[in-house]
């Protein structure tokens, strides 16, 4: 994931308060997406106050991409930011509109197709589009999201492969909302696959790292369902540790 130095909420609020000296120099899309990711990481760590900031930044980033020109994407970081935006809860209509105006290489086009199919509720085409893409060959910021999406899409069809992909997402983006989501999904998949050891480990890791995430209620639901499904396969001591 695109990384940057940690900055406070006051600094982020400054995005909308440019001084006249900088009024003619709008932020690049990749700079705005960095700020979005920083806020999302704060959410993962339990800062619920960052949720409205995330929503506001999504609106700002969306507007910036809609106003972008093809020349903006001569800067490779802006293209990467567009893909990250699409995989971070961005507006698929915006992603489709922007990518329709620029030339993409084969790999990026495949990723865009997979993003749009996934967001459009078409898991079959999304799986087919992303099938040849190895997340570990991509830059970490893109690869982490691709691994998360592929893992989520394959969770029913191939839970073993899905778990491997979710592990890749965590490896590529530790301490982020991507890792939080990947770890949370891993818990349900481990239970579905009957992997009691993996279920216990993932539950312990989630509880120690992301228990105050705004999505922790989903973890709780997956944990209770998994503990019931694996009754007898996992010791009470392990459940207590989780």
C-alpha atoms as one frame of an Amber mdcrd trajectory, in Angstrom:
protein
   0.000   0.000   0.000   1.150   3.539  -0.687   2.849   4.686   2.501   3.484
   8.140   3.918   4.455   9.664   7.237   1.656   9.599   9.800  -0.130  12.922
  10.083  -2.910  14.057  12.374  -6.514  14.868  11.592  -5.737  18.581  11.675
  -3.202  18.072   8.890  -5.735  16.133   6.864  -8.327  18.836   7.315  -5.824
  21.190   5.746  -6.485  19.484   2.416  -9.496  21.707   1.957  -7.869  24.929
   3.113  -5.210  25.792   0.556  -3.689  29.237   0.897  -3.763  31.612  -2.077
  -0.117  30.801  -2.802  -1.112  27.218  -3.536  -4.564  27.799  -4.973  -3.292
  27.248  -8.515  -1.479  24.043  -7.570  -4.138  21.430  -6.705  -3.120  18.240
  -5.019  -2.237  15.356  -7.283  -4.617  12.378  -7.096  -1.944  10.166  -5.598
  -1.441  12.650  -2.757  -5.145  12.625  -1.961  -5.309   8.832  -2.071  -2.382
   8.658   0.342  -4.401  10.737   2.787  -7.418   8.468   2.280  -5.322   5.424
   3.106  -3.898   7.042   6.207  -7.427   7.673   7.453  -8.452   4.096   6.644
  -5.462   2.796   8.588  -6.559   4.896  11.562  -9.966   3.221  11.276  -8.329
  -0.195  11.370  -6.519   0.729  14.572  -9.793   1.724  16.232 -10.159   5.453
  15.593 -13.894   5.547  14.866 -13.767   9.328  14.582 -11.930   8.809  11.303
 -15.046   7.328   9.643 -16.657  10.631   8.613 -13.234  11.805   7.447 -12.970
   8.709   5.249 -16.350   9.459   3.697 -15.394  13.082   3.062 -12.076  12.117
   1.512 -13.780   9.587  -0.742 -15.971  12.413  -2.042 -12.958  14.691  -2.547
 -10.908  12.017  -4.297 -13.867  11.131  -6.505 -14.259  14.757  -7.572 -10.526
  15.050  -8.247 -10.502  11.974 -10.473 -13.612  13.115 -12.330 -11.874  16.409
 -13.071  -8.642  14.694 -14.131  -7.225  14.817 -17.644  -5.386  12.081 -19.554
  -2.108  13.943 -19.039  -2.497  13.511 -15.285  -1.845   9.805 -15.756   1.529
  10.308 -17.338   2.491  10.340 -13.660   2.475   6.584 -12.837   1.592   7.252
  -9.203  -1.727   8.751 -10.280  -2.657   5.608 -12.194  -1.733   3.454  -9.203
  -3.799   5.780  -7.024  -6.810   5.358  -9.311  -6.613   1.581  -8.956  -6.205
   1.833  -5.184  -9.147   4.232  -5.020 -11.326   1.776  -6.923 -10.354  -1.032
  -4.566 -10.789   1.148  -1.445 -14.526   1.643  -1.782 -14.380   4.168  -4.605
 -17.088   4.921  -7.149 -16.933   2.327  -9.961 -18.556   4.788 -12.372 -15.655
   7.157 -11.831 -13.070   4.408 -12.321 -14.802   3.286 -15.513 -15.106   6.829
 -16.832 -11.474   7.732 -16.181  -9.986   4.504 -17.506 -12.110   4.862 -20.615
 -10.209   8.067 -21.426  -6.667   6.745 -20.990  -4.539   3.991 -22.437  -3.715
   1.098 -20.127  -1.223  -1.688 -20.484  -2.553  -5.235 -20.434  -1.998  -5.875
 -16.725  -3.651  -2.656 -15.596  -6.563  -3.198 -17.970  -7.120  -6.666 -16.520
  -7.054  -5.237 -12.997  -9.548  -2.517 -13.968 -11.837  -5.126 -15.535 -11.659
  -7.218 -12.379 -12.364  -4.215 -10.143 -15.382  -3.120 -12.167 -16.800  -6.652
 -12.425 -16.365  -7.170  -8.690 -17.938  -3.840  -7.750 -20.702  -4.504 -10.269
 -21.727  -7.714  -8.525 -20.326 -10.044 -11.179 -18.000 -12.386  -9.275 -17.659
 -14.891 -12.141 -16.281 -12.403 -14.682 -14.183 -10.778 -11.942 -12.542 -14.101
 -11.048 -11.898 -14.817 -14.720 -10.402 -11.375 -15.318  -8.059 -11.517 -12.326
  -7.135 -15.200 -12.609  -3.815 -14.614 -14.460  -2.739 -11.783 -12.146  -0.215
 -12.752  -9.458  -0.487 -10.172  -6.644   3.094 -10.852  -5.572   4.439  -9.577
  -8.898   2.721  -6.202  -8.485   3.767  -3.201  -6.444   2.730  -3.795  -2.801
   0.074  -1.050  -2.820  -1.735  -2.632  -5.778  -0.873  -6.257  -5.041  -2.334
  -6.150  -1.527  -5.732  -5.049  -2.804  -5.706  -7.498  -5.717  -4.917 -10.336
  -3.318  -7.720  -9.229  -0.995 -10.238  -9.036  -3.828  -9.202 -12.372  -5.352
  -9.271 -14.038  -1.948 -12.735 -12.682  -1.228 -14.044 -13.740  -4.630 -12.699
 -17.291  -4.265 -13.912 -17.780  -0.709 -16.749 -20.116  -1.724 -15.303 -21.702
  -4.837 -11.812 -22.423  -3.479 -11.369 -21.600   0.224  -7.845 -23.037   0.376
  -6.614 -20.775  -2.416  -8.607 -17.910  -0.931  -6.737 -18.278   2.369  -3.400
 -18.188   0.552  -4.405 -14.974  -1.208  -5.578 -13.386   2.035  -2.199 -14.237
   3.547  -0.553 -12.462   0.616  -2.719  -9.401   1.209  -1.599  -9.307   4.835
   2.036  -9.782   3.897   1.941  -6.935   1.384   0.089  -4.482   3.602   0.714
  -5.081   7.328  -1.004  -2.892   9.895  -3.529  -1.488   7.450  -7.233  -1.765
   6.765  -6.329  -4.280   4.051  -4.746  -6.555   6.651  -7.723  -6.055   8.963
 -10.140  -7.122   6.220  -7.976 -10.052   5.118  -7.579 -11.345   8.662 -11.293
 -10.957   9.369 -12.188 -12.946   6.239  -9.601 -15.605   7.090 -11.426 -16.448
  10.315 -14.646 -17.410   8.567 -12.808 -19.281   5.836 -10.724 -21.277   8.307
 -13.899 -22.382  10.064 -15.533 -23.247   6.743 -12.501 -25.337   5.783 -12.417
 -27.033   9.174  -8.964 -25.681   9.987  -9.206 -25.265  13.759  -5.559 -24.250
  14.225  -5.815 -21.547  11.583  -9.115 -20.340  13.056  -7.613 -20.010  16.545
  -4.473 -18.254  15.304  -6.361 -15.789  13.088  -8.839 -15.021  15.876  -6.029
 -14.335  18.339  -4.213 -12.117  15.852  -7.345 -10.141  15.079  -8.233  -9.658
  18.730  -4.734  -8.402  19.536  -4.458  -6.017  16.575  -7.877  -4.884  15.416
 -10.361  -5.459  18.225 -11.378  -1.790  18.171 -11.912  -1.619  14.428 -15.400
  -0.422  13.446 -15.724  -3.744  11.646 -14.953  -5.818  14.741 -18.622  -6.792
  15.089 -18.203  -8.813  11.891 -15.211 -10.523  13.497 -17.343 -11.327  16.538
 -20.046 -12.887  14.369 -17.482 -14.963  12.433 -15.779 -16.012  15.656 -18.988
 -17.209  17.338 -20.140 -19.049  14.202 -16.712 -20.625  13.761 -16.426 -21.678
  17.383 -19.798 -23.438  17.112 -18.891 -25.081  13.797 -15.538 -26.282  15.119
 -16.878 -27.467  18.479 -14.760 -30.415  19.547 -11.977 -29.599  17.091 -10.625
 -26.675  19.050  -9.760 -26.695  22.732 -11.489 -24.442  25.215  -8.094 -23.077
  26.207  -7.536 -21.907  22.658 -10.959 -20.283  22.556 -10.209 -18.503  25.811
  -6.920 -17.198  24.409  -8.791 -15.793  21.410
